mmCIF file of C-alpha atoms and ligand atoms in Angstrom:
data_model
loop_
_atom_site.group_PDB
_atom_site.id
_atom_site.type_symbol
_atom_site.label_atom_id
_atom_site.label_comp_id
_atom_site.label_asym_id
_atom_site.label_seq_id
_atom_site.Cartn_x
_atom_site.Cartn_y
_atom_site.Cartn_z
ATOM 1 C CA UNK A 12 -7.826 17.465 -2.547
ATOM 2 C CA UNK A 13 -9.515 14.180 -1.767
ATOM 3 C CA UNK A 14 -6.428 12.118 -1.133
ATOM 4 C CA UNK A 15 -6.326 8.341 -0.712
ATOM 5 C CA UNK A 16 -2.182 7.227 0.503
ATOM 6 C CA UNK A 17 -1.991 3.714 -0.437
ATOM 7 C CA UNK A 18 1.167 2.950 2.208
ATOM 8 C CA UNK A 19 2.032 3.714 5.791
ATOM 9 C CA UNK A 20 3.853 2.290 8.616
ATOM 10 C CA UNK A 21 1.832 4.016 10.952
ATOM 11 C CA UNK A 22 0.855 1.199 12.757
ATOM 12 C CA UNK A 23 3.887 -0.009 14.004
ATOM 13 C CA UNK A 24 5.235 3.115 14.680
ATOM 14 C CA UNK A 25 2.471 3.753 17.419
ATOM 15 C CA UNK A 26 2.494 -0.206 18.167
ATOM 16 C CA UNK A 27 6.189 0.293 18.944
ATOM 17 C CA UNK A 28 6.384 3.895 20.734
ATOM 18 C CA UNK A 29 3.072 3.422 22.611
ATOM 19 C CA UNK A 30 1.400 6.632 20.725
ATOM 20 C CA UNK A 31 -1.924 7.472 19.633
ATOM 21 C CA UNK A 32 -3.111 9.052 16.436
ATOM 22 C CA UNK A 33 -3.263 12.632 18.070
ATOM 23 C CA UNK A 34 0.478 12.059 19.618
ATOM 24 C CA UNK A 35 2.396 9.796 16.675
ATOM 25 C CA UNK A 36 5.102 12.226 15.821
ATOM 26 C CA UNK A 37 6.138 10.936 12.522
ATOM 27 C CA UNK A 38 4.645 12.098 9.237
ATOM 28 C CA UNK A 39 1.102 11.285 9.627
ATOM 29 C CA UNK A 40 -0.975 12.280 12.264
ATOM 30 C CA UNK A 41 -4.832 13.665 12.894
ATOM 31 C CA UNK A 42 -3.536 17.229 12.433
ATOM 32 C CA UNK A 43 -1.332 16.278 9.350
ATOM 33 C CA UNK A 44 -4.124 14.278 7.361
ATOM 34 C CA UNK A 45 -6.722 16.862 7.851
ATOM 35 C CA UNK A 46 -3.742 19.321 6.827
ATOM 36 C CA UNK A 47 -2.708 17.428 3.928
ATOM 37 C CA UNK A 48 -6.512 16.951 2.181
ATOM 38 C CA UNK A 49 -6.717 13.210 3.496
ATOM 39 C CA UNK A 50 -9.977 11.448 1.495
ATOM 40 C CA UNK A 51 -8.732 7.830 3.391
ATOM 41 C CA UNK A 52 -5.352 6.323 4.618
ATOM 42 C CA UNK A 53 -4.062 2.985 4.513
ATOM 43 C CA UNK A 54 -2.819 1.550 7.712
ATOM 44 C CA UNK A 55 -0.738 -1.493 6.781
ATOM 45 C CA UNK A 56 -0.193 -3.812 10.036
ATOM 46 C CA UNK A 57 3.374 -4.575 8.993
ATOM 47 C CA UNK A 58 4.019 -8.250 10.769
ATOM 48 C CA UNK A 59 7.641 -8.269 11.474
ATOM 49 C CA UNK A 60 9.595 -11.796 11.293
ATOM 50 C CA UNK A 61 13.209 -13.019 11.607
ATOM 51 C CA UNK A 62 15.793 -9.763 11.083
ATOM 52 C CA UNK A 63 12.968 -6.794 10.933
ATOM 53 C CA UNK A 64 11.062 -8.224 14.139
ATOM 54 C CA UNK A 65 14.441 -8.315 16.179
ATOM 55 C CA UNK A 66 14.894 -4.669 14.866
ATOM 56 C CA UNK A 67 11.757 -3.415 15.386
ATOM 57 C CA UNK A 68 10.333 -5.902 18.322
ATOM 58 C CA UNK A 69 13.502 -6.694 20.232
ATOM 59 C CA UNK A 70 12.441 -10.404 19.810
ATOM 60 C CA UNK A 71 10.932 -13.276 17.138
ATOM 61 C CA UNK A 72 7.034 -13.050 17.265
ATOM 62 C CA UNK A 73 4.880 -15.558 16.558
ATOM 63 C CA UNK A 74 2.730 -14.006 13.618
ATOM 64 C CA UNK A 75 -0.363 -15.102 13.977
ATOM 65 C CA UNK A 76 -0.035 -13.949 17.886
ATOM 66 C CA UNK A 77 1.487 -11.119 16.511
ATOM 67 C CA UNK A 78 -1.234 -9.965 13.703
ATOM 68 C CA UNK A 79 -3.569 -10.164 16.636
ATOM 69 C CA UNK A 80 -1.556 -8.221 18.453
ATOM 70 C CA UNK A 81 -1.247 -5.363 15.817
ATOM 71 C CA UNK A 82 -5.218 -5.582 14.411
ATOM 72 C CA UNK A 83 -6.266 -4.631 18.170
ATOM 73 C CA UNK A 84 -3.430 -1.543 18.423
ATOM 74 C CA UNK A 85 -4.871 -0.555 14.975
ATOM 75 C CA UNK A 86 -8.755 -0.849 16.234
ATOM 76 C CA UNK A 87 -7.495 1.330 19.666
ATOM 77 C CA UNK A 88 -5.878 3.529 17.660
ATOM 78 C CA UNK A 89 -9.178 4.193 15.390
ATOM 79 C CA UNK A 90 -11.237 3.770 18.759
ATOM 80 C CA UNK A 91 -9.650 6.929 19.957
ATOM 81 C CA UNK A 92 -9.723 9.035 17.060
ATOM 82 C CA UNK A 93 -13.536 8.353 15.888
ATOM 83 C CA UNK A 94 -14.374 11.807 16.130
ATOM 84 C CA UNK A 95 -11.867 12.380 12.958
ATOM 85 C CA UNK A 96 -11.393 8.897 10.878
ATOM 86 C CA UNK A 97 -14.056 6.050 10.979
ATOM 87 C CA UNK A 98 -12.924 2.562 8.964
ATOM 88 C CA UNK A 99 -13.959 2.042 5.522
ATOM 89 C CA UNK A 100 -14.735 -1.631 4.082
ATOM 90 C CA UNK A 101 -15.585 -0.566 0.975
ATOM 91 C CA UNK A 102 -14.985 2.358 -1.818
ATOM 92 C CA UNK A 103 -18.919 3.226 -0.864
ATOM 93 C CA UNK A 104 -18.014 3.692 2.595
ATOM 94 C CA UNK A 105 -14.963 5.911 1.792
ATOM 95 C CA UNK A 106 -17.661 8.375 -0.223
ATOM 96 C CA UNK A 107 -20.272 7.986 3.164
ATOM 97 C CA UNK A 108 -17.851 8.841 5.847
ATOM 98 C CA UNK A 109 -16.786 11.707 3.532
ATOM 99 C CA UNK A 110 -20.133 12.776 2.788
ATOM 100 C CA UNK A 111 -20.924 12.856 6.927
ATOM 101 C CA UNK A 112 -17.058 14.311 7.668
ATOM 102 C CA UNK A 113 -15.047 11.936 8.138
ATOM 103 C CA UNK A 114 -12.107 10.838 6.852
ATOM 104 C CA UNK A 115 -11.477 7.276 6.211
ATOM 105 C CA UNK A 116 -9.205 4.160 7.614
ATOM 106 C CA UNK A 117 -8.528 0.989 5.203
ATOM 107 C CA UNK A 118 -7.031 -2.017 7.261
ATOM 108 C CA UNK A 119 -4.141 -3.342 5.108
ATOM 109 C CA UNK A 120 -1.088 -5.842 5.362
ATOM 110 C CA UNK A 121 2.373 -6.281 4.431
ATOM 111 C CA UNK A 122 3.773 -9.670 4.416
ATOM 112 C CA UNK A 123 1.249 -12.547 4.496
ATOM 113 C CA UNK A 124 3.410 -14.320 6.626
ATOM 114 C CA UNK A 125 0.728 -14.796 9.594
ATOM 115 C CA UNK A 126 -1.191 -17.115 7.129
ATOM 116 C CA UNK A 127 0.984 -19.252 7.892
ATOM 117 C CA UNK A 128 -0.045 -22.176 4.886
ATOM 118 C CA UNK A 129 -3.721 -21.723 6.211
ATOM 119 C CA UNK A 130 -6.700 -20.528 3.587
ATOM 120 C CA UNK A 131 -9.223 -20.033 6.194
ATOM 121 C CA UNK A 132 -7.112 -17.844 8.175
ATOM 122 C CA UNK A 133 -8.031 -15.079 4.551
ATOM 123 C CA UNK A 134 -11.828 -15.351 5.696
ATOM 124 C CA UNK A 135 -10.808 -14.146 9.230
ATOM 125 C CA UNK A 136 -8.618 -11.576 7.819
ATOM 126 C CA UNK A 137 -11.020 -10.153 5.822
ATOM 127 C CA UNK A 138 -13.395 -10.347 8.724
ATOM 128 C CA UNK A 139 -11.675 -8.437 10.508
ATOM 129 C CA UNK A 140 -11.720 -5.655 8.282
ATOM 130 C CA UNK A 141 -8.525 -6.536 5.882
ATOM 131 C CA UNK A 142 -9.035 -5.135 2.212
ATOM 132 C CA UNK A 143 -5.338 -5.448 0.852
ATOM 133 C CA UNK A 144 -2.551 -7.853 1.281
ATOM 134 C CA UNK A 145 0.993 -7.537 0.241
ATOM 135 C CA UNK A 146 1.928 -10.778 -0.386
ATOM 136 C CA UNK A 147 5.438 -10.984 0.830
ATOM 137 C CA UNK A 148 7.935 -8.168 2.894
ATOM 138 C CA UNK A 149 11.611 -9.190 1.749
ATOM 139 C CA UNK A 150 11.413 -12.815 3.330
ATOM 140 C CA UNK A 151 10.231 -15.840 1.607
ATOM 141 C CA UNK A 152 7.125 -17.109 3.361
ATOM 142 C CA UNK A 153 4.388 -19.426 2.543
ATOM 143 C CA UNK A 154 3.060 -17.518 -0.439
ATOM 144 C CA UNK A 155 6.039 -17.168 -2.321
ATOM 145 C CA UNK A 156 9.504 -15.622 -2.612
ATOM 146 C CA UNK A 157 10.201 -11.517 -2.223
ATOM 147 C CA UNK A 158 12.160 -9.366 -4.824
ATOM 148 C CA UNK A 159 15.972 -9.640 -4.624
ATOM 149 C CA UNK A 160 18.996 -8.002 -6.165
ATOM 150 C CA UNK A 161 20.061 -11.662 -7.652
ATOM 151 C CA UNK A 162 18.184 -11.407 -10.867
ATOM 152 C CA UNK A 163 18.393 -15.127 -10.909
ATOM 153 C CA UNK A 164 16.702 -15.426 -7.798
ATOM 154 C CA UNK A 165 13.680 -12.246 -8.744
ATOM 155 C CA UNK A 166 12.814 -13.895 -11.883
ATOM 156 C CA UNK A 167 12.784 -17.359 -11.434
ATOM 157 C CA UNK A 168 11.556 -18.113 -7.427
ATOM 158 C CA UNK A 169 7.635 -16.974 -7.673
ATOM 159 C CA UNK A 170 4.363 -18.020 -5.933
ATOM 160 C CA UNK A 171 3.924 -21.141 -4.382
ATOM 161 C CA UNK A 172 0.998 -23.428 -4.603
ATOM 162 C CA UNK A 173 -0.533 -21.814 -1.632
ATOM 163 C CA UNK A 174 0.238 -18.715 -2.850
ATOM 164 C CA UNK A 175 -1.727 -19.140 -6.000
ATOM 165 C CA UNK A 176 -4.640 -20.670 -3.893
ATOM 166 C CA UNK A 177 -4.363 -17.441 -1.806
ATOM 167 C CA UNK A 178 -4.709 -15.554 -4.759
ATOM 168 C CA UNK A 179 -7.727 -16.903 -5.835
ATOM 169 C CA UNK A 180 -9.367 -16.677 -2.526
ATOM 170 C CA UNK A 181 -8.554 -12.919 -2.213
ATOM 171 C CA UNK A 182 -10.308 -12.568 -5.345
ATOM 172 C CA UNK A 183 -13.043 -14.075 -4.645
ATOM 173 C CA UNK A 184 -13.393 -12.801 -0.749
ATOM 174 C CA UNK A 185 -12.700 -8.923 -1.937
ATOM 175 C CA UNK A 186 -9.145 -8.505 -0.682
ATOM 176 C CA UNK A 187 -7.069 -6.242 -2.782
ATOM 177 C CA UNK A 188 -3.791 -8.268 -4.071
ATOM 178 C CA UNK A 189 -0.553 -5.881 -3.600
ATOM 179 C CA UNK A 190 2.452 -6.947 -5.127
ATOM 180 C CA UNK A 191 4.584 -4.867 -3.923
ATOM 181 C CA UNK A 192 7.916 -6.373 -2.591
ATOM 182 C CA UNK A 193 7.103 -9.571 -4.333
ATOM 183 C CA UNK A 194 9.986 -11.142 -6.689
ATOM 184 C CA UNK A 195 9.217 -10.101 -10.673
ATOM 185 C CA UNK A 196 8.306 -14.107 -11.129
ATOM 186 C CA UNK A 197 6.009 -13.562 -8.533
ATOM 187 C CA UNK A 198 4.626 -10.626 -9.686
ATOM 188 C CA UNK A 199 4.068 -12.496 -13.364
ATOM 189 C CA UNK A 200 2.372 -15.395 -11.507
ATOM 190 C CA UNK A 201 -0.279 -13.210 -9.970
ATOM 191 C CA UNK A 202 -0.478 -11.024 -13.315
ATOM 192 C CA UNK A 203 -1.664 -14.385 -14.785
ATOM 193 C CA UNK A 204 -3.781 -15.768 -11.900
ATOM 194 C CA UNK A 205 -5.805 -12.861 -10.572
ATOM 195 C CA UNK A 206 -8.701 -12.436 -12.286
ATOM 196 C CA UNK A 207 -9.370 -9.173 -10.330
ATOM 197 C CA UNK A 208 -7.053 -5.754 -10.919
ATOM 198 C CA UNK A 209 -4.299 -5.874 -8.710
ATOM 199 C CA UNK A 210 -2.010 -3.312 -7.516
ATOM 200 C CA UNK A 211 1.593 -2.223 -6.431
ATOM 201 C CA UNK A 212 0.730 -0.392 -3.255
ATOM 202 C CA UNK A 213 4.294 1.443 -2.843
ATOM 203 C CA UNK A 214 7.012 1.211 -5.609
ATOM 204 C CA UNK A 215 8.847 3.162 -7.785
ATOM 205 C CA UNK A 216 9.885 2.572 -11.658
ATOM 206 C CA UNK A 217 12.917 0.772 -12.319
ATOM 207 C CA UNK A 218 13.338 2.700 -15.787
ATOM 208 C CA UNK A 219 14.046 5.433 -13.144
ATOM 209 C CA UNK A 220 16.076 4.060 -10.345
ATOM 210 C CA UNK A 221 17.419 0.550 -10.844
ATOM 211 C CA UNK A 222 16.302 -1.226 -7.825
ATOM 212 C CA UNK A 223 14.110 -4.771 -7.787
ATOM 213 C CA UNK A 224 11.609 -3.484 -5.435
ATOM 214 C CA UNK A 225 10.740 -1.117 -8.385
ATOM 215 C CA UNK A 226 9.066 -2.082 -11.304
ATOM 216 C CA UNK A 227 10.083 -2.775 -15.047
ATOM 217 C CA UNK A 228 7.916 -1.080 -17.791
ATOM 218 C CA UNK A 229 6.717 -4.371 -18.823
ATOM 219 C CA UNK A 230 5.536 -4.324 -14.891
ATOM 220 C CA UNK A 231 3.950 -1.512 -15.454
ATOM 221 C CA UNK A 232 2.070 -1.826 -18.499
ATOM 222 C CA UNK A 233 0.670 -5.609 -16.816
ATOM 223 C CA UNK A 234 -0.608 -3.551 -14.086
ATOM 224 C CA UNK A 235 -2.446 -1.012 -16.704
ATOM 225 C CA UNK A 236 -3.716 -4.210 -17.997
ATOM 226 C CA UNK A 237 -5.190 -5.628 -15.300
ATOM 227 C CA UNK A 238 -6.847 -2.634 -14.228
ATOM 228 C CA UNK A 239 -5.316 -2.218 -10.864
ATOM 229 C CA UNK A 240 -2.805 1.176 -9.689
ATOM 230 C CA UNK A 241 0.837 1.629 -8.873
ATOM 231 C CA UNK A 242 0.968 3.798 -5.823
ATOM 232 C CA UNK A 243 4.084 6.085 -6.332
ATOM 233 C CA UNK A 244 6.421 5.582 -2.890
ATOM 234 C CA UNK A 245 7.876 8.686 -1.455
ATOM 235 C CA UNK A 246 11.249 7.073 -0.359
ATOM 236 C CA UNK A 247 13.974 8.166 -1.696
ATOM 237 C CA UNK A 248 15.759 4.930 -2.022
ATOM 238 C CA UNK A 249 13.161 3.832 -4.636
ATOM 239 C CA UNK A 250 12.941 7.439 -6.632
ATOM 240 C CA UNK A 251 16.888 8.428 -7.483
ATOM 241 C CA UNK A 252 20.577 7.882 -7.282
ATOM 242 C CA UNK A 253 21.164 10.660 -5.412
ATOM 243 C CA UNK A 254 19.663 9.999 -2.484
ATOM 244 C CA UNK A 255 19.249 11.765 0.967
ATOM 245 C CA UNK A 256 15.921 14.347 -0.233
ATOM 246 C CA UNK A 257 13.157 13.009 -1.704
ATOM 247 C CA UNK A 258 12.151 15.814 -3.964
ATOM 248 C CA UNK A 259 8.781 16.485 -5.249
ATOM 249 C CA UNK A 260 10.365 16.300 -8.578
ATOM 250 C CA UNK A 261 11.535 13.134 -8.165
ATOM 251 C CA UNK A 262 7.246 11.894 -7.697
ATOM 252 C CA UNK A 263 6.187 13.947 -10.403
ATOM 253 C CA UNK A 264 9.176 12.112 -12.447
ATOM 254 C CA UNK A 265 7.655 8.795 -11.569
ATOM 255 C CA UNK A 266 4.034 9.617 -11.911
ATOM 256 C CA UNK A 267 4.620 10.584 -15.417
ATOM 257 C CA UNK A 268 6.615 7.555 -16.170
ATOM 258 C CA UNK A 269 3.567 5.299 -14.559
ATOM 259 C CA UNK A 270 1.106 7.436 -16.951
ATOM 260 C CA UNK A 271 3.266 6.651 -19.897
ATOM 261 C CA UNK A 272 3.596 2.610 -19.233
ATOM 262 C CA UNK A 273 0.722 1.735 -17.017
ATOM 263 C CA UNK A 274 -1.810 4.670 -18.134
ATOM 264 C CA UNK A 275 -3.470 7.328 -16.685
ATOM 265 C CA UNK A 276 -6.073 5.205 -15.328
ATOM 266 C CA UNK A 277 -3.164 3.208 -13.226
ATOM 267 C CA UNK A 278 -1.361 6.323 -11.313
ATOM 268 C CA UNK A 279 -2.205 6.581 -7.521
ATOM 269 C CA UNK A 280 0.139 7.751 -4.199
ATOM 270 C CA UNK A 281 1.668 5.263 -2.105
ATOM 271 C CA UNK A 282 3.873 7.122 0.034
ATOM 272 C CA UNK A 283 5.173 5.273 2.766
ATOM 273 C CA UNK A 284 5.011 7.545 5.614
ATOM 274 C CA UNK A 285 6.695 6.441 8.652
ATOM 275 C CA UNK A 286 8.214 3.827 7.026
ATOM 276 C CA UNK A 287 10.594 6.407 5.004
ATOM 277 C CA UNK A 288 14.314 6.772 6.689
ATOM 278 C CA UNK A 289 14.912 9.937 4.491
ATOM 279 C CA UNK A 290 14.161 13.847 4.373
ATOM 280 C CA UNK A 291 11.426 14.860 2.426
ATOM 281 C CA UNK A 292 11.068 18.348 0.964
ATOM 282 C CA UNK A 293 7.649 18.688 1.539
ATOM 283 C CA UNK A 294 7.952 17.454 5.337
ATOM 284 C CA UNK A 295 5.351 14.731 6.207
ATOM 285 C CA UNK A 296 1.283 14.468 4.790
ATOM 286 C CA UNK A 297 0.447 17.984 5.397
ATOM 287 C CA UNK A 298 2.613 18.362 2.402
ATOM 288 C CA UNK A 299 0.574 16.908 -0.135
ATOM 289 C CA UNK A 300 -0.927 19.672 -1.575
ATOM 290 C CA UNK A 301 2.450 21.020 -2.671
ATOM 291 C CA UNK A 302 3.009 17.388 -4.481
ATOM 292 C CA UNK A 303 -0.531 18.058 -6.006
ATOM 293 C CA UNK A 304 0.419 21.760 -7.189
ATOM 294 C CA UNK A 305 3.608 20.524 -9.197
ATOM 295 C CA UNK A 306 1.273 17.909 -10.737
ATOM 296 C CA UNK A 307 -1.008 20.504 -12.327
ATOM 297 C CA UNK A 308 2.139 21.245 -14.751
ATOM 298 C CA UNK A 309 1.314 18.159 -16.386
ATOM 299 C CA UNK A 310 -2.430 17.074 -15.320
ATOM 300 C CA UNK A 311 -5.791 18.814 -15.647
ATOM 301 C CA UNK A 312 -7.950 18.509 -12.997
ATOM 302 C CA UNK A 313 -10.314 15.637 -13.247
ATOM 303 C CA UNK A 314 -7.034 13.605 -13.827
ATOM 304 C CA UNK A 315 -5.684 14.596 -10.945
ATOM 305 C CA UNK A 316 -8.709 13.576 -8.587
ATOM 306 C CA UNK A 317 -8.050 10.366 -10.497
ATOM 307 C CA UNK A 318 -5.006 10.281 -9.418
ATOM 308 C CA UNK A 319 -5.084 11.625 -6.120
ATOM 309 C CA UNK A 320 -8.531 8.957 -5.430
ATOM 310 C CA UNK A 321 -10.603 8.180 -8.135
ATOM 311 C CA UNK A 322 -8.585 5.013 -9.330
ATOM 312 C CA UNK A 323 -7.610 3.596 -6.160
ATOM 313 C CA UNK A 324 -12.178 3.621 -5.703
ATOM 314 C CA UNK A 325 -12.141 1.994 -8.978
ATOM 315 C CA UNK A 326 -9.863 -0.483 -8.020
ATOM 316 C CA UNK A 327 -11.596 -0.897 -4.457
ATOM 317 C CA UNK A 328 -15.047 -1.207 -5.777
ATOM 318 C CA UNK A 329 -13.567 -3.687 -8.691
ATOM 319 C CA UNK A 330 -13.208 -6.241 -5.318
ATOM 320 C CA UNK A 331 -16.765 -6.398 -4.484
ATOM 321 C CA UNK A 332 -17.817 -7.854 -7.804
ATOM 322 C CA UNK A 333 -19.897 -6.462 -10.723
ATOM 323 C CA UNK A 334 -21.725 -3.580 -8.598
ATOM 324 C CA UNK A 335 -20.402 -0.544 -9.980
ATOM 325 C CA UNK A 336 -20.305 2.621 -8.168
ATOM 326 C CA UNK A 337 -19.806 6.259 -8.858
ATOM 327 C CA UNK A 338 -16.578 7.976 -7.372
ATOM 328 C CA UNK A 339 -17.409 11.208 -7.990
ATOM 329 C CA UNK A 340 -17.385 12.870 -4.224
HETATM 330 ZN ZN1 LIG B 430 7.091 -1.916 2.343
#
């Protein structure tokens, strides 16, 4: 199966509930990825400000404090679990954990908030072990300006200078840029400024379920372009009206519509796990082989281990520069 999950909330969930990767409770765990055919997970240290870090903190945070803060609950979490999932900082050591049995951890963020205006503060990130960034959450912060249902507002208020320079330093360190959550004028901004592919780590189409977190087809087809992935999110408030289930039809729905605008080359998973308030029909990660089985309808094999892997590895190895690699496992 051989799957690489471009989106979870993991982090915070344990940061928050003092668990461990054995004891999490929520839809990913040790038991669950090995269940569910896990190839690597991304843990995105969500960094919580105004609203969201009163909800989920009880209090304002200072960022930067507060990245440190989650970075060393993600490396204790790994720490304990080494016997299962080892980091990855690169699509080459994805394949070599996987070739000695291991799954693998990629060290993401959403909301470069803890930046904080500051370039150098990228070079420590990615020292650290950071390989993607979402630029914003739904706040404005010193990159730029988030989605928003005042079309005025997503189309017009884009990067900021900073967020352009960020842009080009994540290119050139090897940090995946993830536009997901970012306004549409944001989006275009990096669409024209990244000279590396660039991804949408967990949306939806907006052909499919009006929403601005989701993206147009002309969204779509720019990320085909560029050579990066949209990694289909599992939440049901991104997928259909109706709401309440998220259906494995309602994936397959938006997988095919990806394939169709993007390309098949541009379709990967980005489910949000623990970050989803819904009910999903096929449980939690140990259900992803039932996603996978309504996919062969529509997919032959090889592209499904391009979807389910192969062109999130592309994308990954794409970071590092003109070395190319072979993803075949
Ligand atoms: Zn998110």
């Amino acid at each position: 199966m051989n799957i690489i999950d471009l989106h979870c909330d993991t982090v915070l969930l344990c940061f928050t509930e003092h668990r461990d990767l054995r004891s999490a409770g929520g839809h990913i765990d040790l038991r669950k990825l090995k269940a569910g055919g896990c190839l690597a997970q991304c843990f995105a240290v969500f960094v919580p400000t105004q609203d969201s870090a009163v909800h989920y903190l009880g209090r304002i945070v200072d960022p930067w404090d507060l990245y440190r803060q989650m970075t060393a609950a993600y490396r204790e979490l790994l720490s304990g679990a080494s016997d299962v999932i080892r980091p990855a900082l690169s699509a080459g050591e994805v394949l070599e954990n996987s070739r000695k049995g291991f799954l693998s951890s990629i060290l993401t963020i959403e909301d470069a908030v803890e930046l904080e205006g500051k370039l150098e503060r990228l070079d420590a990130l990615y020292a650290d072990g950071v390989r993607m960034i979402a630029l914003t959450w739904n706040y404005e912060n010193c990159v730029g300006y988030p989605n928003s249902p005042d079309p005025a507002l997503h189309c017009r208020r884009g990067l900021k200078p900073f967020g352009f320079e960020a842009v080009e330093r994540m290119n050139e360190l090897g940090i995946i840029v993830d536009v997901s959550h970012l306004s549409e004028a944001g989006f275009y901004d990096v669409a024209r400024r990244s000279k590396k592919p660039f991804i949408a780590s967990h949306s939806g189409c907006r052909a499919l379920k009006d929403h601005p977190r989701n993206l147009t087809d002309d969204q779509l087809r720019a990320i085909g372009d560029s050579g990066g992935v949209v990694g289909v999110i599992f939440n049901d408030v991104f997928l259909s009206d109706r709401g309440g289930t998220t259906e494995i039809g309602d994936v397959v729905r938006h997988v095919l519509h990806v394939r169709d605008h993007a390309g098949m080359d541009s379709i990967a998973f980005g489910s949000d796990f623990d970050g989803i308030g819904s009910r999903l029909a096929f449980q939690d990660y140990s259900g992803f082989p039932m996603i996978l089985r309504a996919l062969e309808r529509h997919f032959t094999d090889d592209e499904i281990d391009r979807i389910s892997h192969g062109n999130f590895l592309r994308v990954f190895s794409a970071q590092e520069g003109s070395r190319r690699l072979s993803t075949s496992l």
